Coordinates of C-alpha atoms and ligand atoms in Angstrom, one line a residue:
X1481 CA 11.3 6.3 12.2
X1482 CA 10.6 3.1 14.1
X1483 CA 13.2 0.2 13.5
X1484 CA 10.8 -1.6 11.3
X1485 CA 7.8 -0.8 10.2
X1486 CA 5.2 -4.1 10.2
X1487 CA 3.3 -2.9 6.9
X1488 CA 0.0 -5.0 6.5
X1489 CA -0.7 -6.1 2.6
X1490 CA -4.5 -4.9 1.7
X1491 CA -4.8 -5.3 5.7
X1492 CA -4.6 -8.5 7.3
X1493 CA -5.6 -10.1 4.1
X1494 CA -4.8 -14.0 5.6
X1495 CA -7.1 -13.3 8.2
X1496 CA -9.8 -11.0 6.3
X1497 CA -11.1 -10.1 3.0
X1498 CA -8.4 -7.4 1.7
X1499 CA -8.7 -3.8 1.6
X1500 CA -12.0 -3.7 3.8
X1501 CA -12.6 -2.1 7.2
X1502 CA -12.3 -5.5 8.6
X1503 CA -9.0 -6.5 7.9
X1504 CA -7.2 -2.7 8.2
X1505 CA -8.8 -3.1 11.6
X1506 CA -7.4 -6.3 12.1
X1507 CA -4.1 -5.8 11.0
X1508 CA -3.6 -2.9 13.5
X1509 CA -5.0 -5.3 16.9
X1510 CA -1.9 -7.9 14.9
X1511 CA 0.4 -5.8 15.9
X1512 CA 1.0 -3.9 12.7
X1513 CA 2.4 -0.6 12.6
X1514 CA 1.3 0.3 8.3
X1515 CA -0.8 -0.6 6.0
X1516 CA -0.5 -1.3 2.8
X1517 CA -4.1 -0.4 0.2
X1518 CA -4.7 -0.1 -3.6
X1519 CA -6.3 2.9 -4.7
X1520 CA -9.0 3.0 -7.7
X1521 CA -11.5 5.9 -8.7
X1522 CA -15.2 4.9 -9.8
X1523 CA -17.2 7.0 -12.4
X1524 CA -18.1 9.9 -10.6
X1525 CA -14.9 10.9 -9.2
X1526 CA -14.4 8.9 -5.9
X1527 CA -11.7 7.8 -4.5
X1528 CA -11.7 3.6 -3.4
X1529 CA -9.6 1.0 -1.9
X1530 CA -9.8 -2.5 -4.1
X1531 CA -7.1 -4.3 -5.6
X1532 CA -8.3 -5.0 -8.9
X1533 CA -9.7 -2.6 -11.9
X1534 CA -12.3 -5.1 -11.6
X1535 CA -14.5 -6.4 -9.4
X1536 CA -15.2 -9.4 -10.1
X1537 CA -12.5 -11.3 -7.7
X1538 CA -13.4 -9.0 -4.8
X1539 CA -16.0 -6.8 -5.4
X1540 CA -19.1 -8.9 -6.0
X1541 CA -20.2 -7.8 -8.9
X1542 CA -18.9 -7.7 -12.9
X1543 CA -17.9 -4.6 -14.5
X1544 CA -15.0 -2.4 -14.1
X1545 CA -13.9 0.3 -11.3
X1546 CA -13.8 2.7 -13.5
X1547 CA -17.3 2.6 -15.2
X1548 CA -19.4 2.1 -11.5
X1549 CA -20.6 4.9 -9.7
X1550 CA -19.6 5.4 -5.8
X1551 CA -23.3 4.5 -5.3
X1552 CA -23.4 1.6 -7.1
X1553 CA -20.4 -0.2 -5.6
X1554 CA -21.3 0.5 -1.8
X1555 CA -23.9 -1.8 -2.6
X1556 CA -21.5 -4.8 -3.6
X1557 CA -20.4 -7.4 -1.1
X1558 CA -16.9 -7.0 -0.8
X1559 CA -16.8 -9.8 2.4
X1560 CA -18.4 -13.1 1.4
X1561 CA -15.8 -14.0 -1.2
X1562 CA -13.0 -14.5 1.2
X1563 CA -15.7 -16.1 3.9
X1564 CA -19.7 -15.8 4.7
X1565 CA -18.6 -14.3 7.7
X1566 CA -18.0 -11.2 6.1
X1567 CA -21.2 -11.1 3.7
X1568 CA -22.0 -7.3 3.7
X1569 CA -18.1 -6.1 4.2
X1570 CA -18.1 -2.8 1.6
X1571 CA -15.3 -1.6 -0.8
X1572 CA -14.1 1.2 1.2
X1573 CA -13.8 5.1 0.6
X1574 CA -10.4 6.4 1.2
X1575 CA -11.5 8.8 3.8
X1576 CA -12.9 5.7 5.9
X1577 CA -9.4 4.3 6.0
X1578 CA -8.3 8.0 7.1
X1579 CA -10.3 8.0 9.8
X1580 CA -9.3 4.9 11.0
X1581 CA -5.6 6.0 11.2
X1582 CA -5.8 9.5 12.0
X1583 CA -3.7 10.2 15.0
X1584 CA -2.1 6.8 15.9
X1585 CA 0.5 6.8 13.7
X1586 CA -0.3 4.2 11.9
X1587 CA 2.4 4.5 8.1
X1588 CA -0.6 4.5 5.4
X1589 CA 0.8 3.3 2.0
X1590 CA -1.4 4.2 -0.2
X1591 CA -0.8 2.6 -3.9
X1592 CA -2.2 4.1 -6.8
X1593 CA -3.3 1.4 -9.3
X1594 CA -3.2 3.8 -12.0
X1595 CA -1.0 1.6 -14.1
X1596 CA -3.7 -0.5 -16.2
X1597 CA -6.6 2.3 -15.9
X1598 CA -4.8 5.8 -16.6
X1599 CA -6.9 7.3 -14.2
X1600 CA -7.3 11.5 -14.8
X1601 CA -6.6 13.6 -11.8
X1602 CA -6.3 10.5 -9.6
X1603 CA -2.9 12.2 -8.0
X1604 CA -4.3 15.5 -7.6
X1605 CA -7.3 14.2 -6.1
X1606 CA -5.1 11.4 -3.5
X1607 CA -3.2 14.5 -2.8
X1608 CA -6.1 16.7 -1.8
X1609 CA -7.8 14.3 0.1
X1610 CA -4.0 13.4 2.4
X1611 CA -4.1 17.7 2.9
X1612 CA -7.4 17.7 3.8
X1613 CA -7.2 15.1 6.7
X1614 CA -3.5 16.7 7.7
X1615 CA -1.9 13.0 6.7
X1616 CA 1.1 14.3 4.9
X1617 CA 3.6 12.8 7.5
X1618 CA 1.9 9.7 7.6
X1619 CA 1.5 8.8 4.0
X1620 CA 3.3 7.1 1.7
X1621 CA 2.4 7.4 -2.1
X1622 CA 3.9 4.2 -3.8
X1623 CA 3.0 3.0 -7.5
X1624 CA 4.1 1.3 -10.6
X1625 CA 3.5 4.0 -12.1
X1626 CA 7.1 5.9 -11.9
X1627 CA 5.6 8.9 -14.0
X1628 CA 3.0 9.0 -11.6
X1629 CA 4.8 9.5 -8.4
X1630 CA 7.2 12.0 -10.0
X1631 CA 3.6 14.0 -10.6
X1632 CA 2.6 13.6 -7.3
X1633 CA 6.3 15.1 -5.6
X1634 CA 5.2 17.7 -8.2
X1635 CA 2.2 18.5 -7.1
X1636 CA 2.6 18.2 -3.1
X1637 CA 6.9 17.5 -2.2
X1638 CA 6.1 17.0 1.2
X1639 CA 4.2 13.9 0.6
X1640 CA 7.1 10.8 0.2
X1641 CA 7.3 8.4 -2.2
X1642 CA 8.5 5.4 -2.9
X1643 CA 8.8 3.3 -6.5
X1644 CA 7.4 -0.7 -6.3
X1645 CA 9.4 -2.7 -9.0
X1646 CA 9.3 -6.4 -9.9
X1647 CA 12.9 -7.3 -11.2
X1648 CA 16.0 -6.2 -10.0
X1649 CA 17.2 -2.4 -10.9
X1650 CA 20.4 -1.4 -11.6
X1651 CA 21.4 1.0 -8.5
X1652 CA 17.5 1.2 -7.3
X1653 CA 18.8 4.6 -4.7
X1654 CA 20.5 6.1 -8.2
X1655 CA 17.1 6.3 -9.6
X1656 CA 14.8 6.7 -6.8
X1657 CA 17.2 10.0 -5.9
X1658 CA 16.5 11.4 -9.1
X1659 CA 13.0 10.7 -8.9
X1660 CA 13.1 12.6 -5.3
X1661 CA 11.4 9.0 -4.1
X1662 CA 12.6 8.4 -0.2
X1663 CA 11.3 4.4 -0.4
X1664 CA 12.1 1.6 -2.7
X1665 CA 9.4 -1.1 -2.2
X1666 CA 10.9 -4.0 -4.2
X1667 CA 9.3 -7.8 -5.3
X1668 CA 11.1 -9.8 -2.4
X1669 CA 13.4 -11.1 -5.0
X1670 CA 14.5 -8.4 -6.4
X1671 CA 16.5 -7.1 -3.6
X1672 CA 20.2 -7.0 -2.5
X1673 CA 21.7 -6.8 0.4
X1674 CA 24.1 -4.0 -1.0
X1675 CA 21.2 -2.0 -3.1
X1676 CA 19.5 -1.9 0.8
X1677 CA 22.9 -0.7 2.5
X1678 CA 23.6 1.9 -0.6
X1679 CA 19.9 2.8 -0.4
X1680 CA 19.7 3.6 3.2
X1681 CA 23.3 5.7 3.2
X1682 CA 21.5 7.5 0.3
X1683 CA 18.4 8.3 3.2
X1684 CA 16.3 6.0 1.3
X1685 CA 14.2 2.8 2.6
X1686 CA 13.7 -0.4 1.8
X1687 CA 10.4 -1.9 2.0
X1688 CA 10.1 -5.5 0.4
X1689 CA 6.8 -7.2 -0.7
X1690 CA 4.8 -9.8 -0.3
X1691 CA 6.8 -11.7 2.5
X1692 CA 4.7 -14.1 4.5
X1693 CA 7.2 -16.8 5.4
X1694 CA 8.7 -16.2 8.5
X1695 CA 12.7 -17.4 7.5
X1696 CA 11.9 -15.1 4.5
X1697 CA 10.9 -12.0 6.8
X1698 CA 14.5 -12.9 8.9
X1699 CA 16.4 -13.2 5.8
X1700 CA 15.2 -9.7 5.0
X1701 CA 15.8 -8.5 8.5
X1702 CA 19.4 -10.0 7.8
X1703 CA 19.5 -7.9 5.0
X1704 CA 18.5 -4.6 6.8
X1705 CA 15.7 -3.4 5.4
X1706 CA 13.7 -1.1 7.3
X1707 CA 10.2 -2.2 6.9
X1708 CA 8.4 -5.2 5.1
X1709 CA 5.0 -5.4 3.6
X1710 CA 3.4 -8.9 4.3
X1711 CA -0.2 -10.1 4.5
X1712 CA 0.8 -11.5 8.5
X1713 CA 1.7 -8.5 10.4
X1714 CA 1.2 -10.9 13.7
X1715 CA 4.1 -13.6 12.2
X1716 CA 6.3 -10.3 11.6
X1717 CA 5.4 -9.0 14.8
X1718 CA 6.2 -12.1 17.3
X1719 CA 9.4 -12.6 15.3
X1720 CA 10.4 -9.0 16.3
X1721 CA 9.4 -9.6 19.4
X1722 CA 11.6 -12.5 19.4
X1723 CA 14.1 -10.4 18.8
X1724 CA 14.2 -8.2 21.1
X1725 CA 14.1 -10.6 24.2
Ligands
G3P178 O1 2.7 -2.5 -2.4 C1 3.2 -3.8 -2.6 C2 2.3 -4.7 -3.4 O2 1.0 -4.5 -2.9 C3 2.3 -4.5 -4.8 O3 1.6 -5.5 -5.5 O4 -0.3 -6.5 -6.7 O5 -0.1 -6.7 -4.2 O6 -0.7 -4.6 -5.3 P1 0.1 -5.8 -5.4
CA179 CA1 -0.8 -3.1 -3.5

């Protein structure tokens, strides 16, 4: 494990429009070392990487994930919302953000968004797809979804886990343990210095999100966690740096 892991938010999402080739690119020339994308499944099966059910913030178009073919939403500009410099940026495929990462090392946190939608086989298909490109070291399946992720250790216990959360849990590790999760990504506020110590004596990480502000990343670091998820890995980054002199 690195010291910290610099874990871009939907890729470097101040920069770029989130969870497009662009700005997983991006993120990785900023300096970070993960990245942090939403998973959602159209019609037929497919596996995507868009924030929302929807896509009407992101996507281009009306109309849900869930009821557009793969087809259809490769045709959707996924760029010129966020800047007409990316007009024709698509909604990626999961396997074009595997291929992208396969074999630097990059951490891929992939979140299943499978808390609104109740998406069917979405974990055996994430799971498949991880196998298939050899990505089980890399990979890190986090979710809202706690029932999810306990199907997913099911299904493949060599993939990790870890459990997002909003509000602050009462003994975080406790729970994550019996979940057999090895990450706790929490809200930034919902964090303790002591849950982080306990957490990581229990072999379990800490990975807070959405922390942009750089005296909020070095309050973190203060705290010990061992990654954060922001959406400026570069800030993170020269801060580390900083450090290190
Ligand atoms: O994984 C951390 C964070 O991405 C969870 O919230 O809404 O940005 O997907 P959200
Ligand atoms: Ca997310």
């Amino acid at each position: 494990m690195r010291n910290m892991e610099i874990i871009a938010h939907r890729g470097a999402s101040a920069v770029c429009p989130e969870n497009t080739m662009s700005a997983f690119e991006r993120s990785l020339e900023l300096g970070a070392t993960g990245i942090e994308t939403d998973v959602q499944m159209t019609s037929d099966g497919r596996l995507v990487l868009i924030h929302d059910e929807t896509l009407s913030r992101t996507g281009g178009a009306e109309g849900w994930v869930k009821d557009t073919t793969y087809d259809q939403l490769r045709t959707r500009d996924a760029g010129s919302w966020f800047h007409a410099d990316f007009t024709g940026e698509r909604i990626p495929s999961l396997e074009e953000l595997f291929k992208l990462v396969q074999g630097k090392g990059t951490l891929l946190n992939l979140e299943l968004k499978n808390g609104i939608v109740s998406y069917k086989g979405m974990e055996e298909k994430v799971i498949e797809a991880i196998q298939d490109w050899n990505l089980e070291q890399q990979v890190v399946l986090s979710s809202f979804n706690h029932a999810s992720l306990v199907r997913c250790k099911r299904l493949a216990p060599e993939i990790r886990t870890a459990l997002l959360y909003m509000e602050k849990l009462y003994r975080p590790y406790d729970y994550a343990a019996k979940l057999e999760a090895t990450g706790l990504h929490p809200y930034k506020l919902a964090i303790t210095q002591e849950d982080v110590a306990a957490a990581l004596a229990h072999g379990i990480v800490t990975y807070p999100f959405t922390v942009n502000d750089p005296a909020e990343m070095q309050a973190m670091i203060d705290m010990g966690v061992q990654g954060i998820i922001t959406d400026v890995p570069d800030v993170l980054a020269s801060l580390l740096t900083v450090h290190a002199r």
